[in-house]
Amino acid sequence: EIKESEGGGGQGDAAKNIIGKFGVGFYSSFMVAEDVKVFSRKRGEEQGHCWTMNKSDGSYSIAAAQGVQPGTKIVLTLREDCADFADVKKVRECVTRFSTFVSFPIQVNGSQVNDVRALWLEDPGKVSEEDHSGLYKHLANAWDEPLYTLMYRADAPIDIKSVFYVPARSSEAFGQRQTEVNVNLHSRRVLIQKNAKDLLPEYLRFVKGVVDSEDLPLSISRETMQDKALMAKLKSVLTKRILRWLNDEAKNNPDKYKSFYDNFALHIKEGVAMDQANNKALITLLRYNTTAVGDNEEVPLQAYVDRMSEDQDTIYYLVCSDRKSGLASPYYEAFKARGIEVVLCYALHDEIVMGNTQKFGDKKLESIEVAEPPAKAEDKWE
């Protein structure tokens, strides 16, 4: 493959893309071993062979070997500073971290270590809630059940096979430290980057899951992505899909979405303030109390728009500490007198959220602290 690309000057790209095609992790043996030998015998043949690398010049030799069992065996003589890789606990840890989802069984001392299914590669219709529960708990190190589950696949503009989960509760709700990103990046089932912080925007840090793509060019360490533009495209596609998913859930099951919003409203508002590219999709996820609904009811801005008169072109809001103070505000009196509904925002950060929103569809957003109420019909003719 590399030789075929030499004529086009693409040898470097071919060398990067071919990494990992000769067996999962085989090349990493040279990072920890003084000596590497590969014994191999084809089933049905009597003669086995031994492949040995010469570390002095990088050459290798292949010689006949006796007593070789059918299959392949790799024997490493570890360097002194890498002796911990001979410890069973360390080996299990490495397999669990990087190769949990590899399709063939990996055994350590006769016991299979990788026993979790890569559900994102399976037919969504054949994956049960129990299966998803098990994978979610494995990924998130959680004991609860996921509130939402999404399996997403795409072939263009980039190959994506993924599964995402939203927990029932936010770990940040009770003043705990900010949650880290908990979406892992895989290629062909093998872990490339755990908690890939550049895979989703920070405000979606509550999402758990796995993204697997065969389009990813990888460095030899499997730690750094070589193509930042490709990662940016992956992030854009996934973010849009997750926000569309949440909007669909909000429409299909408002009561369930209320449970989500009660826990993750701050994350959504953070997104509205920070992510201009996805601002429209995020705004539709917002929920607020208004002067036209019950004390504890929260509605989307679209519900406000649906109740507006035809000649009203502005959504009016007020940032206040609670409903009582909002209804008693002198700024609200003129709007109340004209029968104008006002959105009531009870968090100080809503000032930033609304300031960054500015428009919802073709409607402007203005604070009643600075806006004049629209004139009555009779006022316009005076």
mmCIF file of C-alpha atoms in Angstrom, residues 35-360:
data_model
loop_
_atom_site.group_PDB
_atom_site.id
_atom_site.type_symbol
_atom_site.label_atom_id
_atom_site.label_comp_id
_atom_site.label_asym_id
_atom_site.label_seq_id
_atom_site.Cartn_x
_atom_site.Cartn_y
_atom_site.Cartn_z
ATOM 1 C CA ASP A 35 13.636 -8.571 22.271
ATOM 2 C CA VAL A 36 10.586 -9.630 20.235
ATOM 3 C CA LYS A 37 10.044 -13.058 18.707
ATOM 4 C CA VAL A 38 7.040 -14.271 16.768
ATOM 5 C CA PHE A 39 6.452 -18.029 16.491
ATOM 6 C CA SER A 40 3.961 -19.135 13.859
ATOM 7 C CA ARG A 41 2.720 -22.323 12.222
ATOM 8 C CA LYS A 42 -0.051 -22.726 9.689
ATOM 9 C CA ARG A 43 -2.624 -25.327 10.637
ATOM 10 C CA GLY A 44 -2.095 -28.482 8.577
ATOM 11 C CA GLU A 45 1.616 -27.879 8.089
ATOM 12 C CA GLU A 46 4.356 -29.523 10.151
ATOM 13 C CA GLN A 47 7.010 -26.826 9.944
ATOM 14 C CA GLY A 48 6.852 -23.760 12.162
ATOM 15 C CA HIS A 49 8.901 -20.572 11.912
ATOM 16 C CA CYS A 50 10.320 -17.883 14.190
ATOM 17 C CA TRP A 51 10.500 -14.212 13.238
ATOM 18 C CA THR A 52 13.179 -12.231 15.097
ATOM 19 C CA MET A 53 13.983 -8.534 14.860
ATOM 20 C CA ASN A 54 17.548 -7.201 14.962
ATOM 21 C CA LYS A 55 17.310 -4.045 17.091
ATOM 22 C CA SER A 56 20.729 -2.777 16.016
ATOM 23 C CA ASP A 57 19.696 -2.024 12.438
ATOM 24 C CA GLY A 58 15.942 -2.727 12.353
ATOM 25 C CA SER A 59 16.299 -5.755 10.094
ATOM 26 C CA TYR A 60 14.674 -9.099 10.828
ATOM 27 C CA SER A 61 15.219 -12.763 10.144
ATOM 28 C CA ILE A 62 12.904 -15.759 9.715
ATOM 29 C CA ALA A 63 14.090 -19.237 10.593
ATOM 30 C CA ALA A 64 12.575 -22.691 10.975
ATOM 31 C CA ALA A 65 11.508 -23.531 14.531
ATOM 32 C CA GLN A 66 10.573 -26.755 16.253
ATOM 33 C CA GLY A 67 7.678 -27.463 18.624
ATOM 34 C CA VAL A 68 5.557 -24.567 17.387
ATOM 35 C CA GLN A 69 1.810 -24.943 17.977
ATOM 36 C CA PRO A 70 -0.675 -24.010 15.205
ATOM 37 C CA GLY A 71 -1.359 -20.280 15.269
ATOM 38 C CA THR A 72 0.833 -17.406 16.407
ATOM 39 C CA LYS A 73 2.670 -16.718 19.648
ATOM 40 C CA ILE A 74 4.545 -13.522 20.438
ATOM 41 C CA VAL A 75 7.282 -13.668 23.077
ATOM 42 C CA LEU A 76 8.593 -10.445 24.609
ATOM 43 C CA THR A 77 11.679 -9.918 26.721
ATOM 44 C CA LEU A 78 10.672 -6.807 28.631
ATOM 45 C CA ARG A 79 13.015 -3.939 29.427
ATOM 46 C CA GLU A 80 13.722 -3.459 33.125
ATOM 47 C CA ASP A 81 11.785 -0.190 33.257
ATOM 48 C CA CYS A 82 8.733 -1.939 31.734
ATOM 49 C CA ALA A 83 8.713 -5.014 33.971
ATOM 50 C CA ASP A 84 5.285 -4.052 35.365
ATOM 51 C CA PHE A 85 3.751 -5.211 32.077
ATOM 52 C CA ALA A 86 4.441 -8.769 33.214
ATOM 53 C CA ASP A 87 2.043 -8.245 36.125
ATOM 54 C CA VAL A 88 -1.356 -9.885 35.543
ATOM 55 C CA LYS A 89 -3.209 -6.935 37.069
ATOM 56 C CA LYS A 90 -1.440 -4.508 34.719
ATOM 57 C CA VAL A 91 -2.198 -6.654 31.670
ATOM 58 C CA ARG A 92 -5.885 -6.878 32.612
ATOM 59 C CA GLU A 93 -5.974 -3.125 33.121
ATOM 60 C CA CYS A 94 -4.514 -2.492 29.645
ATOM 61 C CA VAL A 95 -6.940 -4.884 27.948
ATOM 62 C CA THR A 96 -9.926 -3.443 29.799
ATOM 63 C CA ARG A 97 -8.939 0.115 28.955
ATOM 64 C CA PHE A 98 -8.044 -0.226 25.284
ATOM 65 C CA SER A 99 -9.566 -3.451 23.943
ATOM 66 C CA THR A 100 -12.719 -4.103 25.927
ATOM 67 C CA PHE A 101 -14.844 -4.106 22.768
ATOM 68 C CA VAL A 102 -12.549 -6.081 20.439
ATOM 69 C CA SER A 103 -14.685 -8.734 18.731
ATOM 70 C CA PHE A 104 -12.479 -11.761 19.470
ATOM 71 C CA PRO A 105 -12.007 -13.020 23.052
ATOM 72 C CA ILE A 106 -8.884 -11.874 24.902
ATOM 73 C CA GLN A 107 -7.807 -14.155 27.731
ATOM 74 C CA VAL A 108 -5.400 -13.497 30.584
ATOM 75 C CA ASN A 109 -4.345 -16.633 32.478
ATOM 76 C CA GLY A 110 -7.205 -18.545 30.846
ATOM 77 C CA SER A 111 -9.898 -16.021 31.830
ATOM 78 C CA GLN A 112 -11.636 -13.815 29.243
ATOM 79 C CA VAL A 113 -11.156 -10.141 30.023
ATOM 80 C CA ASN A 114 -13.158 -8.399 27.283
ATOM 81 C CA ASP A 115 -16.796 -9.361 27.796
ATOM 82 C CA VAL A 116 -18.672 -6.109 26.995
ATOM 83 C CA ARG A 117 -20.483 -5.920 23.658
ATOM 84 C CA ALA A 118 -19.894 -3.059 21.213
ATOM 85 C CA LEU A 119 -23.592 -2.204 20.970
ATOM 86 C CA TRP A 120 -23.034 0.748 18.643
ATOM 87 C CA LEU A 121 -22.044 -1.720 15.894
ATOM 88 C CA GLU A 122 -25.155 -3.864 16.315
ATOM 89 C CA ASP A 123 -28.633 -3.581 14.810
ATOM 90 C CA PRO A 124 -30.471 -1.004 17.004
ATOM 91 C CA GLY A 125 -33.646 -3.068 16.780
ATOM 92 C CA LYS A 126 -31.924 -6.041 18.371
ATOM 93 C CA VAL A 127 -30.380 -4.165 21.315
ATOM 94 C CA SER A 128 -32.516 -4.333 24.467
ATOM 95 C CA GLU A 129 -32.920 -1.752 27.243
ATOM 96 C CA GLU A 130 -31.068 -4.180 29.495
ATOM 97 C CA ASP A 131 -28.139 -4.214 27.041
ATOM 98 C CA HIS A 132 -28.056 -0.427 27.002
ATOM 99 C CA SER A 133 -28.264 -0.303 30.779
ATOM 100 C CA GLY A 134 -25.200 -2.531 31.065
ATOM 101 C CA LEU A 135 -23.127 -0.522 28.589
ATOM 102 C CA TYR A 136 -24.163 2.793 30.150
ATOM 103 C CA LYS A 137 -23.146 1.623 33.613
ATOM 104 C CA HIS A 138 -19.838 0.340 32.231
ATOM 105 C CA LEU A 139 -19.017 3.608 30.451
ATOM 106 C CA ALA A 140 -20.226 6.023 33.117
ATOM 107 C CA ASN A 141 -19.256 3.922 36.130
ATOM 108 C CA ALA A 142 -22.837 4.487 37.232
ATOM 109 C CA TRP A 143 -25.521 2.616 39.144
ATOM 110 C CA ASP A 144 -28.605 4.396 37.807
ATOM 111 C CA GLU A 145 -30.437 3.897 34.512
ATOM 112 C CA PRO A 146 -30.030 6.234 31.501
ATOM 113 C CA LEU A 147 -32.856 8.695 30.892
ATOM 114 C CA TYR A 148 -32.265 8.895 27.139
ATOM 115 C CA THR A 149 -30.527 6.568 24.673
ATOM 116 C CA LEU A 150 -29.451 7.348 21.109
ATOM 117 C CA MET A 151 -27.786 5.049 18.577
ATOM 118 C CA TYR A 152 -26.526 7.095 15.640
ATOM 119 C CA ARG A 153 -24.869 5.992 12.412
ATOM 120 C CA ALA A 154 -23.716 7.928 9.355
ATOM 121 C CA ASP A 155 -21.636 7.224 6.271
ATOM 122 C CA ALA A 156 -21.260 10.787 5.021
ATOM 123 C CA PRO A 157 -19.646 13.247 5.397
ATOM 124 C CA ILE A 158 -17.747 10.977 7.779
ATOM 125 C CA ASP A 159 -18.101 7.372 8.931
ATOM 126 C CA ILE A 160 -19.745 7.334 12.362
ATOM 127 C CA LYS A 161 -21.084 4.541 14.520
ATOM 128 C CA SER A 162 -22.045 5.749 17.964
ATOM 129 C CA VAL A 163 -24.182 5.360 21.042
ATOM 130 C CA PHE A 164 -25.037 8.134 23.505
ATOM 131 C CA TYR A 165 -26.686 8.154 26.920
ATOM 132 C CA VAL A 166 -28.076 10.932 29.107
ATOM 133 C CA PRO A 167 -28.157 10.118 32.831
ATOM 134 C CA ALA A 168 -31.273 10.724 34.885
ATOM 135 C CA ARG A 169 -29.502 13.222 37.166
ATOM 136 C CA SER A 170 -26.720 15.752 36.880
ATOM 137 C CA SER A 171 -23.705 15.155 39.101
ATOM 138 C CA GLU A 172 -23.225 18.944 39.155
ATOM 139 C CA ALA A 173 -26.683 19.632 40.587
ATOM 140 C CA PHE A 174 -25.539 19.486 44.216
ATOM 141 C CA GLY A 175 -22.454 21.645 43.920
ATOM 142 C CA GLN A 176 -20.094 18.860 42.882
ATOM 143 C CA ARG A 177 -17.145 19.660 40.659
ATOM 144 C CA GLN A 178 -17.716 20.067 36.939
ATOM 145 C CA THR A 179 -18.210 16.755 35.186
ATOM 146 C CA GLU A 180 -15.536 15.679 32.723
ATOM 147 C CA VAL A 181 -16.387 14.679 29.172
ATOM 148 C CA ASN A 182 -17.368 11.007 29.207
ATOM 149 C CA VAL A 183 -17.524 10.099 25.505
ATOM 150 C CA ASN A 184 -14.778 7.768 24.311
ATOM 151 C CA LEU A 185 -13.347 7.747 20.804
ATOM 152 C CA HIS A 186 -12.736 4.375 19.142
ATOM 153 C CA SER A 187 -11.545 3.166 15.766
ATOM 154 C CA ARG A 188 -12.560 -0.354 14.735
ATOM 155 C CA ARG A 189 -13.568 -1.108 18.369
ATOM 156 C CA VAL A 190 -10.156 -0.118 19.771
ATOM 157 C CA LEU A 191 -9.983 2.806 22.206
ATOM 158 C CA ILE A 192 -8.168 5.780 20.722
ATOM 159 C CA GLN A 193 -8.954 8.473 23.252
ATOM 160 C CA LYS A 194 -10.741 8.144 26.577
ATOM 161 C CA ASN A 195 -12.959 11.075 27.573
ATOM 162 C CA ALA A 196 -12.263 12.814 24.255
ATOM 163 C CA LYS A 197 -12.732 16.445 25.252
ATOM 164 C CA ASP A 198 -12.705 17.730 21.645
ATOM 165 C CA LEU A 199 -15.450 15.375 20.489
ATOM 166 C CA LEU A 200 -18.378 17.414 21.884
ATOM 167 C CA PRO A 201 -18.712 20.996 23.154
ATOM 168 C CA GLU A 202 -18.151 21.400 26.873
ATOM 169 C CA TYR A 203 -21.803 22.143 27.653
ATOM 170 C CA LEU A 204 -22.694 18.599 26.511
ATOM 171 C CA ARG A 205 -20.369 17.099 29.098
ATOM 172 C CA PHE A 206 -23.322 15.305 30.702
ATOM 173 C CA VAL A 207 -23.581 13.005 27.647
ATOM 174 C CA LYS A 208 -21.988 9.548 28.018
ATOM 175 C CA GLY A 209 -21.144 7.225 25.176
ATOM 176 C CA VAL A 210 -18.861 5.921 22.443
ATOM 177 C CA VAL A 211 -17.999 7.187 18.968
ATOM 178 C CA ASP A 212 -16.371 4.740 16.557
ATOM 179 C CA SER A 213 -15.062 5.833 13.151
ATOM 180 C CA GLU A 214 -12.887 4.126 10.571
ATOM 181 C CA ASP A 215 -12.056 7.468 8.930
ATOM 182 C CA LEU A 216 -9.702 8.604 11.671
ATOM 183 C CA PRO A 217 -5.992 8.909 10.825
ATOM 184 C CA LEU A 218 -4.059 8.042 13.982
ATOM 185 C CA SER A 219 -0.590 8.662 15.345
ATOM 186 C CA ILE A 220 1.461 5.658 16.398
ATOM 187 C CA SER A 221 0.710 6.375 20.057
ATOM 188 C CA ARG A 222 -3.043 6.374 19.355
ATOM 189 C CA GLU A 223 -3.230 9.458 21.570
ATOM 190 C CA THR A 224 -3.256 12.380 19.136
ATOM 191 C CA MET A 225 -5.466 12.935 16.123
ATOM 192 C CA GLN A 226 -3.476 13.932 13.030
ATOM 193 C CA ASP A 227 -6.292 15.650 11.194
ATOM 194 C CA LYS A 228 -7.812 18.463 13.266
ATOM 195 C CA ALA A 229 -10.163 19.427 10.436
ATOM 196 C CA LEU A 230 -11.625 15.927 10.469
ATOM 197 C CA MET A 231 -12.115 16.083 14.236
ATOM 198 C CA ALA A 232 -13.810 19.464 13.900
ATOM 199 C CA LYS A 233 -16.171 17.996 11.306
ATOM 200 C CA LEU A 234 -16.901 15.032 13.559
ATOM 201 C CA LYS A 235 -17.656 17.376 16.456
ATOM 202 C CA SER A 236 -19.987 19.478 14.316
ATOM 203 C CA VAL A 237 -21.945 16.485 13.001
ATOM 204 C CA LEU A 238 -22.329 14.894 16.443
ATOM 205 C CA THR A 239 -23.340 18.132 18.173
ATOM 206 C CA LYS A 240 -26.070 18.871 15.634
ATOM 207 C CA ARG A 241 -27.380 15.307 15.846
ATOM 208 C CA ILE A 242 -27.518 15.302 19.660
ATOM 209 C CA LEU A 243 -29.321 18.654 19.791
ATOM 210 C CA ARG A 244 -31.831 17.463 17.176
ATOM 211 C CA TRP A 245 -32.315 14.307 19.235
ATOM 212 C CA LEU A 246 -33.038 16.301 22.402
ATOM 213 C CA ASN A 247 -35.495 18.533 20.533
ATOM 214 C CA ASP A 248 -37.296 15.453 19.210
ATOM 215 C CA GLU A 249 -37.502 14.012 22.721
ATOM 216 C CA ALA A 250 -38.881 17.311 24.026
ATOM 217 C CA LYS A 251 -41.691 17.247 21.431
ATOM 218 C CA ASN A 252 -42.506 13.548 21.756
ATOM 219 C CA ASN A 253 -42.549 13.337 25.547
ATOM 220 C CA PRO A 254 -42.751 16.740 27.301
ATOM 221 C CA ASP A 255 -43.048 15.213 30.782
ATOM 222 C CA LYS A 256 -39.883 13.180 30.349
ATOM 223 C CA TYR A 257 -38.111 16.208 28.907
ATOM 224 C CA LYS A 258 -39.133 18.226 31.961
ATOM 225 C CA SER A 259 -37.221 15.725 34.083
ATOM 226 C CA PHE A 260 -34.203 16.230 31.821
ATOM 227 C CA TYR A 261 -34.496 20.016 31.886
ATOM 228 C CA ASP A 262 -34.842 20.165 35.652
ATOM 229 C CA ASN A 263 -31.394 18.547 35.848
ATOM 230 C CA PHE A 264 -29.569 19.960 32.835
ATOM 231 C CA ALA A 265 -31.067 23.407 32.188
ATOM 232 C CA LEU A 266 -27.806 25.086 33.193
ATOM 233 C CA HIS A 267 -25.900 23.086 30.558
ATOM 234 C CA ILE A 268 -28.364 24.093 27.839
ATOM 235 C CA LYS A 269 -28.177 27.755 28.871
ATOM 236 C CA GLU A 270 -24.391 27.526 28.861
ATOM 237 C CA GLY A 271 -24.628 26.311 25.275
ATOM 238 C CA VAL A 272 -26.918 29.182 24.260
ATOM 239 C CA ALA A 273 -24.386 31.640 25.654
ATOM 240 C CA MET A 274 -21.301 29.962 24.152
ATOM 241 C CA ASP A 275 -22.240 28.155 20.923
ATOM 242 C CA GLN A 276 -23.423 30.602 18.274
ATOM 243 C CA ALA A 277 -23.217 27.968 15.526
ATOM 244 C CA ASN A 278 -25.933 25.889 17.208
ATOM 245 C CA ASN A 279 -27.786 28.734 18.889
ATOM 246 C CA LYS A 280 -31.105 28.136 17.116
ATOM 247 C CA ALA A 281 -31.280 24.466 18.096
ATOM 248 C CA LEU A 282 -30.333 25.267 21.692
ATOM 249 C CA ILE A 283 -32.877 28.079 22.101
ATOM 250 C CA THR A 284 -35.727 25.708 21.291
ATOM 251 C CA LEU A 285 -34.637 23.561 24.250
ATOM 252 C CA LEU A 286 -35.094 26.407 26.748
ATOM 253 C CA ARG A 287 -38.071 26.387 29.100
ATOM 254 C CA TYR A 288 -39.355 29.364 31.129
ATOM 255 C CA ASN A 289 -42.230 30.394 33.330
ATOM 256 C CA THR A 290 -44.318 33.262 31.947
ATOM 257 C CA THR A 291 -47.034 35.566 33.190
ATOM 258 C CA ALA A 292 -49.617 33.643 31.111
ATOM 259 C CA VAL A 293 -49.092 30.176 32.633
ATOM 260 C CA GLY A 294 -49.259 28.576 36.071
ATOM 261 C CA ASP A 295 -46.826 29.282 38.882
ATOM 262 C CA ASN A 296 -44.750 26.123 38.389
ATOM 263 C CA GLU A 297 -45.223 25.666 34.646
ATOM 264 C CA GLU A 298 -42.352 26.146 32.205
ATOM 265 C CA VAL A 299 -42.917 26.424 28.470
ATOM 266 C CA PRO A 300 -40.783 26.748 25.326
ATOM 267 C CA LEU A 301 -40.457 30.153 23.654
ATOM 268 C CA GLN A 302 -42.486 28.792 20.741
ATOM 269 C CA ALA A 303 -45.515 28.526 23.041
ATOM 270 C CA TYR A 304 -45.126 32.244 23.808
ATOM 271 C CA VAL A 305 -44.910 33.036 20.072
ATOM 272 C CA ASP A 306 -48.035 30.994 19.363
ATOM 273 C CA ARG A 307 -49.986 33.195 21.815
ATOM 274 C CA MET A 308 -48.673 36.512 20.443
ATOM 275 C CA SER A 309 -50.929 38.885 18.556
ATOM 276 C CA GLU A 310 -50.234 39.193 14.834
ATOM 277 C CA ASP A 311 -48.795 42.708 15.137
ATOM 278 C CA GLN A 312 -46.402 41.865 18.007
ATOM 279 C CA ASP A 313 -42.819 41.339 16.784
ATOM 280 C CA THR A 314 -41.009 41.061 20.115
ATOM 281 C CA ILE A 315 -40.725 38.511 22.922
ATOM 282 C CA TYR A 316 -40.557 40.407 26.203
ATOM 283 C CA TYR A 317 -38.764 39.046 29.263
ATOM 284 C CA LEU A 318 -37.838 40.050 32.796
ATOM 285 C CA VAL A 319 -34.990 38.697 34.929
ATOM 286 C CA CYS A 320 -36.239 38.521 38.515
ATOM 287 C CA SER A 321 -35.678 36.476 41.666
ATOM 288 C CA ASP A 322 -39.073 34.726 41.596
ATOM 289 C CA ARG A 323 -42.600 34.941 40.175
ATOM 290 C CA LYS A 324 -43.929 37.097 42.992
ATOM 291 C CA SER A 325 -41.295 39.776 42.509
ATOM 292 C CA GLY A 326 -41.707 39.615 38.741
ATOM 293 C CA LEU A 327 -45.463 40.189 38.863
ATOM 294 C CA ALA A 328 -44.932 43.032 41.352
ATOM 295 C CA SER A 329 -42.260 44.725 39.229
ATOM 296 C CA PRO A 330 -43.123 48.281 38.138
ATOM 297 C CA TYR A 331 -41.665 47.396 34.714
ATOM 298 C CA TYR A 332 -44.410 44.792 34.285
ATOM 299 C CA GLU A 333 -47.352 47.103 35.036
ATOM 300 C CA ALA A 334 -47.494 48.716 31.587
ATOM 301 C CA PHE A 335 -47.238 45.342 29.840
ATOM 302 C CA LYS A 336 -49.926 43.855 32.075
ATOM 303 C CA ALA A 337 -52.216 46.759 31.277
ATOM 304 C CA ARG A 338 -51.833 46.030 27.561
ATOM 305 C CA GLY A 339 -52.288 42.277 28.021
ATOM 306 C CA ILE A 340 -48.723 41.500 26.917
ATOM 307 C CA GLU A 341 -47.253 38.208 28.133
ATOM 308 C CA VAL A 342 -43.780 38.416 29.702
ATOM 309 C CA VAL A 343 -41.225 35.625 30.068
ATOM 310 C CA LEU A 344 -40.003 35.372 33.673
ATOM 311 C CA CYS A 345 -36.353 34.377 34.151
ATOM 312 C CA TYR A 346 -35.396 33.430 37.694
ATOM 313 C CA ALA A 347 -31.613 32.978 37.377
ATOM 314 C CA LEU A 348 -29.034 35.756 37.158
ATOM 315 C CA HIS A 349 -27.292 34.001 34.266
ATOM 316 C CA ASP A 350 -30.511 34.305 32.238
ATOM 317 C CA GLU A 351 -29.474 37.904 31.548
ATOM 318 C CA ILE A 352 -26.507 36.528 29.595
ATOM 319 C CA VAL A 353 -28.604 33.799 27.970
ATOM 320 C CA MET A 354 -31.222 36.238 26.709
ATOM 321 C CA GLY A 355 -28.570 38.737 25.675
ATOM 322 C CA ASN A 356 -26.944 36.092 23.493
ATOM 323 C CA THR A 357 -30.285 34.944 22.090
ATOM 324 C CA GLN A 358 -31.475 38.319 20.737
ATOM 325 C CA LYS A 359 -33.832 36.637 18.267
ATOM 326 C CA PHE A 360 -36.084 33.590 18.236
#
